[in-house]
Short mmCIF file of C-alpha atoms in Angstrom, two decimals:
data_model
loop_
_atom_site.label_atom_id
_atom_site.label_comp_id
_atom_site.label_asym_id
_atom_site.label_seq_id
_atom_site.Cartn_x
_atom_site.Cartn_y
_atom_site.Cartn_z
CA LEU A 1 -2.82 7.71 -5.85
CA GLU A 2 -5.54 9.02 -8.14
CA GLU A 3 -3.80 7.38 -11.10
CA LEU A 4 -4.15 4.06 -9.30
CA GLY A 5 -7.82 4.62 -8.49
CA VAL A 6 -7.24 5.19 -4.77
CA ARG A 7 -9.80 7.29 -2.93
CA THR A 8 -8.28 9.63 -0.37
CA ALA A 9 -10.09 11.11 2.63
CA PRO A 10 -9.09 13.61 5.33
CA ILE A 11 -8.78 12.27 8.86
CA GLU A 12 -8.29 13.69 12.33
CA ASN A 13 -6.31 12.24 15.20
CA PRO A 14 -8.99 11.88 17.92
CA VAL A 15 -6.53 11.55 20.80
CA SER A 16 -3.54 13.89 20.54
CA LEU A 17 -0.98 15.09 18.01
CA HIS A 18 1.58 13.89 20.57
CA MET A 19 0.27 10.36 20.05
CA PRO A 20 0.73 10.02 16.27
CA HIS A 21 -0.13 6.33 16.17
CA ALA A 22 -3.69 7.28 17.08
CA ASN A 23 -4.22 8.51 13.52
CA LYS A 24 -5.38 4.96 12.73
CA LEU A 25 -8.47 5.62 14.84
CA GLY A 26 -9.35 8.41 12.44
CA CYS A 27 -8.79 6.02 9.54
CA LEU A 28 -11.26 3.52 10.97
CA ALA A 29 -13.89 6.25 11.15
CA VAL A 30 -13.74 7.02 7.40
CA ASP A 31 -17.08 6.34 5.69
CA THR A 32 -17.17 3.40 3.30
CA ASP A 33 -19.89 1.43 1.54
CA ARG A 34 -18.14 -1.89 2.19
CA PRO A 35 -19.43 -4.05 5.07
CA CYS A 36 -15.89 -4.87 6.21
CA THR A 37 -13.23 -2.25 6.89
CA VAL A 38 -9.56 -3.28 6.78
CA PHE A 39 -6.99 -0.94 8.28
CA LEU A 40 -3.30 -1.38 7.41
CA ASP A 41 -0.31 0.45 8.82
CA THR A 42 1.84 2.31 6.31
CA ASP A 43 4.77 -0.06 6.92
CA VAL A 44 3.07 -3.16 5.52
CA LEU A 45 3.27 -4.88 2.15
CA VAL A 46 0.33 -6.91 0.82
CA LEU A 47 1.89 -9.91 -0.91
CA ARG A 48 -1.23 -11.87 -1.83
CA PRO A 49 -4.72 -10.70 -2.90
CA PHE A 50 -7.73 -11.28 -0.68
CA GLU A 51 -11.43 -10.41 -0.54
CA PRO A 52 -12.21 -8.79 2.84
CA GLU A 53 -15.84 -9.88 3.05
CA VAL A 54 -14.77 -13.51 2.50
CA ALA A 55 -11.59 -13.51 4.58
CA PHE A 56 -13.11 -11.70 7.56
CA PRO A 57 -16.69 -12.85 8.24
CA GLY A 58 -16.63 -12.03 11.96
CA ALA A 59 -17.07 -8.83 13.95
CA LEU A 60 -13.36 -8.17 14.49
CA HIS A 61 -10.21 -9.92 13.25
CA LEU A 62 -6.74 -9.33 14.69
CA VAL A 63 -3.36 -11.07 14.91
CA PRO A 64 -2.09 -11.66 18.48
CA ALA A 65 1.03 -9.78 19.55
CA SER A 66 4.31 -11.55 18.80
CA ARG A 67 5.42 -11.69 22.44
CA VAL A 68 4.39 -10.73 25.97
CA HIS A 69 4.82 -6.97 26.25
CA HIS A 70 3.34 -6.07 29.64
CA SER A 71 3.12 -7.45 33.16
CA GLU A 72 0.13 -8.58 35.19
CA ALA A 73 0.47 -5.43 37.31
CA THR A 74 0.36 -3.17 34.27
CA TRP A 75 -2.78 -4.78 32.87
CA ALA A 76 -4.44 -4.52 36.30
CA LYS A 77 -3.73 -0.77 36.27
CA VAL A 78 -4.93 -0.33 32.68
CA TYR A 79 -8.25 -2.07 33.20
CA GLY A 80 -8.67 -0.58 36.67
CA LEU A 81 -8.33 2.96 35.32
CA LEU A 82 -11.12 2.14 32.85
CA ASP A 83 -13.35 0.42 35.45
CA LEU A 84 -13.14 -2.92 33.67
CA ASP A 85 -12.36 -6.42 34.86
CA VAL A 86 -9.07 -7.83 33.61
CA PRO A 87 -9.72 -10.62 31.08
CA PRO A 88 -7.94 -13.94 31.70
CA PRO A 89 -4.52 -14.56 30.10
CA VAL A 90 -5.79 -17.00 27.51
CA MET A 91 -4.28 -15.49 24.35
CA VAL A 92 -1.13 -17.11 22.95
CA THR A 93 1.52 -14.85 21.43
CA SER A 94 2.18 -15.45 17.74
CA VAL A 95 5.98 -15.80 17.85
CA THR A 96 7.02 -16.85 21.37
CA GLY A 97 3.93 -18.98 22.07
CA ARG A 98 3.36 -17.65 25.59
CA ALA A 99 0.00 -17.11 27.28
CA THR A 100 -0.92 -13.49 27.97
CA HIS A 101 -3.85 -11.15 28.40
CA PRO A 102 -5.46 -10.12 25.09
CA TYR A 103 -3.00 -7.91 23.23
CA TYR A 104 -2.87 -7.47 19.47
CA ASN A 105 -0.70 -5.99 16.77
CA SER A 106 -2.85 -3.15 15.49
CA GLY A 107 -0.93 -2.84 12.22
CA MET A 108 -3.78 -4.79 10.62
CA VAL A 109 -7.39 -4.49 11.80
CA ALA A 110 -10.38 -6.01 9.99
CA THR A 111 -13.81 -5.22 11.39
CA ARG A 112 -17.48 -4.83 10.58
CA HIS A 113 -17.84 -2.30 13.42
CA ALA A 114 -15.22 0.25 12.39
CA ARG A 115 -16.88 3.45 13.60
CA GLU A 116 -17.94 1.96 16.94
CA LEU A 117 -14.45 0.56 17.48
CA ALA A 118 -12.82 3.87 16.59
CA ALA A 119 -15.01 5.71 19.11
CA SER A 120 -14.40 3.24 21.96
CA TRP A 121 -10.71 3.00 21.16
CA GLY A 122 -10.34 6.78 21.18
CA GLU A 123 -12.18 7.06 24.49
CA CYS A 124 -9.90 4.51 26.15
CA ALA A 125 -6.77 6.05 24.65
CA ARG A 126 -7.68 9.52 25.92
CA GLU A 127 -8.39 8.22 29.42
CA LEU A 128 -5.15 6.28 29.62
CA ARG A 129 -3.10 9.09 28.13
CA GLY A 130 -4.11 11.33 31.01
CA ALA A 131 -3.11 8.73 33.62
CA PRO A 132 0.28 8.44 35.36
CA ARG A 133 2.80 6.13 33.73
CA LEU A 134 1.61 2.58 34.11
CA GLY A 135 4.49 0.63 35.60
CA ASP A 136 6.51 -1.19 32.96
CA GLU A 137 4.38 -0.36 29.94
CA ARG A 138 5.51 2.11 27.31
CA PHE A 139 2.43 4.23 26.92
CA ASN A 140 2.91 7.22 24.61
CA SER A 141 5.58 5.17 22.85
CA HIS A 142 5.45 2.99 19.73
CA ASP A 143 2.75 0.66 21.04
CA SER A 144 0.64 3.34 22.69
CA ASP A 145 -2.43 2.66 20.59
CA GLN A 146 -2.17 -1.09 21.19
CA VAL A 147 -2.47 -0.73 24.98
CA SER A 148 -5.87 0.90 24.69
CA LEU A 149 -7.23 -1.46 22.04
CA PRO A 150 -8.03 -4.53 24.23
CA PRO A 151 -10.08 -2.57 26.80
CA ALA A 152 -11.86 -0.75 23.96
CA ILE A 153 -12.86 -4.13 22.54
CA ARG A 154 -13.98 -5.31 25.97
CA LYS A 155 -16.16 -2.23 26.44
CA LEU A 156 -17.94 -2.95 23.17
CA GLY A 157 -18.27 -6.65 23.90
CA LEU A 158 -16.91 -7.53 20.46
CA GLN A 159 -15.81 -11.08 19.77
CA VAL A 160 -12.26 -11.19 18.40
CA SER A 161 -11.42 -13.77 15.76
CA GLU A 162 -7.70 -14.35 16.12
CA LEU A 163 -5.94 -14.51 12.77
CA ASP A 164 -3.01 -16.60 11.64
CA PRO A 165 0.23 -14.56 11.62
CA GLN A 166 0.19 -14.57 7.80
CA TRP A 167 -2.24 -11.63 8.04
CA ASN A 168 0.24 -9.44 9.94
CA PHE A 169 3.53 -11.21 9.47
CA PRO A 170 6.44 -10.08 11.66
CA THR A 171 10.09 -9.59 10.79
CA SER A 172 11.04 -12.55 12.99
CA ARG A 173 13.60 -14.75 11.22
CA ARG A 174 12.20 -17.71 13.15
CA MET A 175 8.77 -17.14 11.62
CA TRP A 176 10.17 -16.72 8.10
CA ARG A 177 11.97 -20.06 8.44
CA ARG A 178 8.73 -21.79 9.52
CA ARG A 179 6.43 -20.48 6.80
CA HIS A 180 5.42 -22.57 3.78
CA GLU A 181 4.32 -19.73 1.48
CA LEU A 182 4.45 -15.97 1.29
CA PRO A 183 2.33 -14.29 3.96
CA VAL A 184 -0.66 -12.24 2.89
CA VAL A 185 0.41 -9.11 4.77
CA PHE A 186 4.05 -8.48 5.69
CA HIS A 187 4.55 -5.95 8.50
CA TYR A 188 8.13 -5.05 7.61
CA GLN A 189 8.49 -2.05 10.01
CA GLU A 190 11.79 -0.89 8.47
CA PRO A 191 12.59 -0.79 4.71
CA GLU A 192 15.67 -2.97 5.25
CA TRP A 193 13.41 -5.93 6.01
CA LEU A 194 12.02 -5.81 2.48
CA LEU A 195 15.39 -7.12 1.33
CA HIS A 196 15.81 -10.08 3.69
CA ASN A 197 13.79 -12.56 1.63
CA ALA A 198 14.40 -13.40 -2.04
CA GLU A 199 10.68 -13.97 -2.73
CA VAL A 200 9.80 -10.53 -1.37
CA VAL A 201 12.58 -9.00 -3.47
CA ALA A 202 11.16 -10.71 -6.57
CA PHE A 203 7.66 -9.49 -5.67
CA LEU A 204 8.89 -5.89 -5.36
CA ARG A 205 10.67 -6.05 -8.70
CA ALA A 206 7.49 -7.26 -10.37
CA LEU A 207 5.49 -4.55 -8.58
CA LEU A 208 7.81 -1.85 -9.88
CA GLN A 209 7.30 -3.20 -13.39
CA THR A 210 3.49 -3.15 -13.20
CA THR A 211 3.27 0.07 -11.15
CA PRO A 212 6.10 2.32 -12.33
CA GLN A 213 4.69 5.29 -10.36
CA LEU A 214 6.06 3.64 -7.23
CA ARG A 215 9.65 4.31 -8.27
CA SER A 216 9.34 8.08 -8.13
CA TRP A 217 7.41 7.96 -4.85
CA LEU A 218 9.87 5.62 -3.16
CA GLY A 219 12.83 7.59 -4.46
CA GLN A 220 11.73 10.61 -2.43
CA ASP A 221 12.51 8.72 0.81
CA PRO A 222 16.23 8.07 1.46
CA ARG A 223 15.44 4.75 3.17
CA PHE A 224 13.57 3.42 0.16
CA SER A 225 16.17 4.88 -2.23
CA ALA A 226 18.61 2.46 -0.61
CA VAL A 227 16.14 -0.37 -1.26
CA LEU A 228 15.93 0.66 -4.92
CA VAL A 229 19.72 0.35 -5.19
CA ALA A 230 19.33 -3.36 -4.47
CA LEU A 231 16.23 -3.93 -6.59
CA ASP A 232 17.85 -2.31 -9.63
CA ASP A 233 20.79 -4.72 -9.63
CA PRO A 234 19.77 -8.09 -11.15
CA ALA A 235 22.60 -9.83 -9.25
CA PHE A 236 20.99 -9.01 -5.90
CA ARG A 237 18.85 -11.79 -4.39
CA CYS A 238 18.51 -10.79 -0.73
CA LEU A 239 20.61 -9.50 2.16
CA ARG A 240 21.38 -13.08 3.19
CA GLY A 241 22.55 -14.18 -0.25
CA GLY A 242 24.10 -12.94 -3.47
CA PRO A 243 27.45 -11.32 -4.28
CA ALA A 244 29.14 -10.19 -1.08
CA ALA A 245 30.28 -6.87 -2.54
CA LEU A 246 26.76 -5.98 -3.65
CA VAL A 247 25.22 -6.98 -0.33
CA ARG A 248 27.83 -4.86 1.44
CA ARG A 249 27.05 -1.88 -0.82
CA VAL A 250 23.33 -2.14 -0.09
CA THR A 251 23.96 -2.59 3.63
CA ASP A 252 26.24 0.45 3.66
CA ALA A 253 23.56 2.51 1.86
CA LEU A 254 20.96 1.50 4.44
CA SER A 255 23.34 2.18 7.34
CA SER A 256 24.19 5.66 6.07
CA VAL A 257 20.48 6.54 6.03
CA VAL A 258 19.92 5.24 9.56
CA GLY A 259 23.02 7.05 10.77
#
């Protein structure tokens, strides 16, 4: 990272070590001299350059969740536990197009109030973590931090500027078919999804050429080693195209890691 000019900083999880996704709250609290802080999950790939201060002029920018995750009853419990009124279900999900209460994919957060948001978010997360299970919602699971984000925003009174999905693009095949250009930020979630699109494959090959340090880093992770198998073969285009034998070999390599 130092070779690439990346500044590193220690962080603390302000909620619980049993809630690992809350480490992003510590990331938001890192001091910076930039007016806009952009947080990205570790399972994202930035495919196009952008200037944060230009792209995100508002107080807080987020991409709506891809689908409805939680029921009316669950949201009533969440906001009730935090002594807040439930906001109306006026947000539209980014993939399924359904109306829901505010709920965002926190894999990409752009804000000019990072420290205040981190503090409010941590407070809400700690309060909810100590509550009984909230009906159908999966608190303490993979979206644990996302449940506490909307009430944290409401407590602060921040105005959310909803972003186009290109800023936190999902793995949805439907969305990839609709798009007209590469998204800015691809939230691939699992390494296999890096190989589903020929343009992303070409981007990764070029990235490995310009940043050779990535090869040794990626090779330390068995999941990404399987991705390198595909990228190193010029005949490979993507998992949905190319020589069948090669696609099968890459798929088998990925499956053996998952297994």
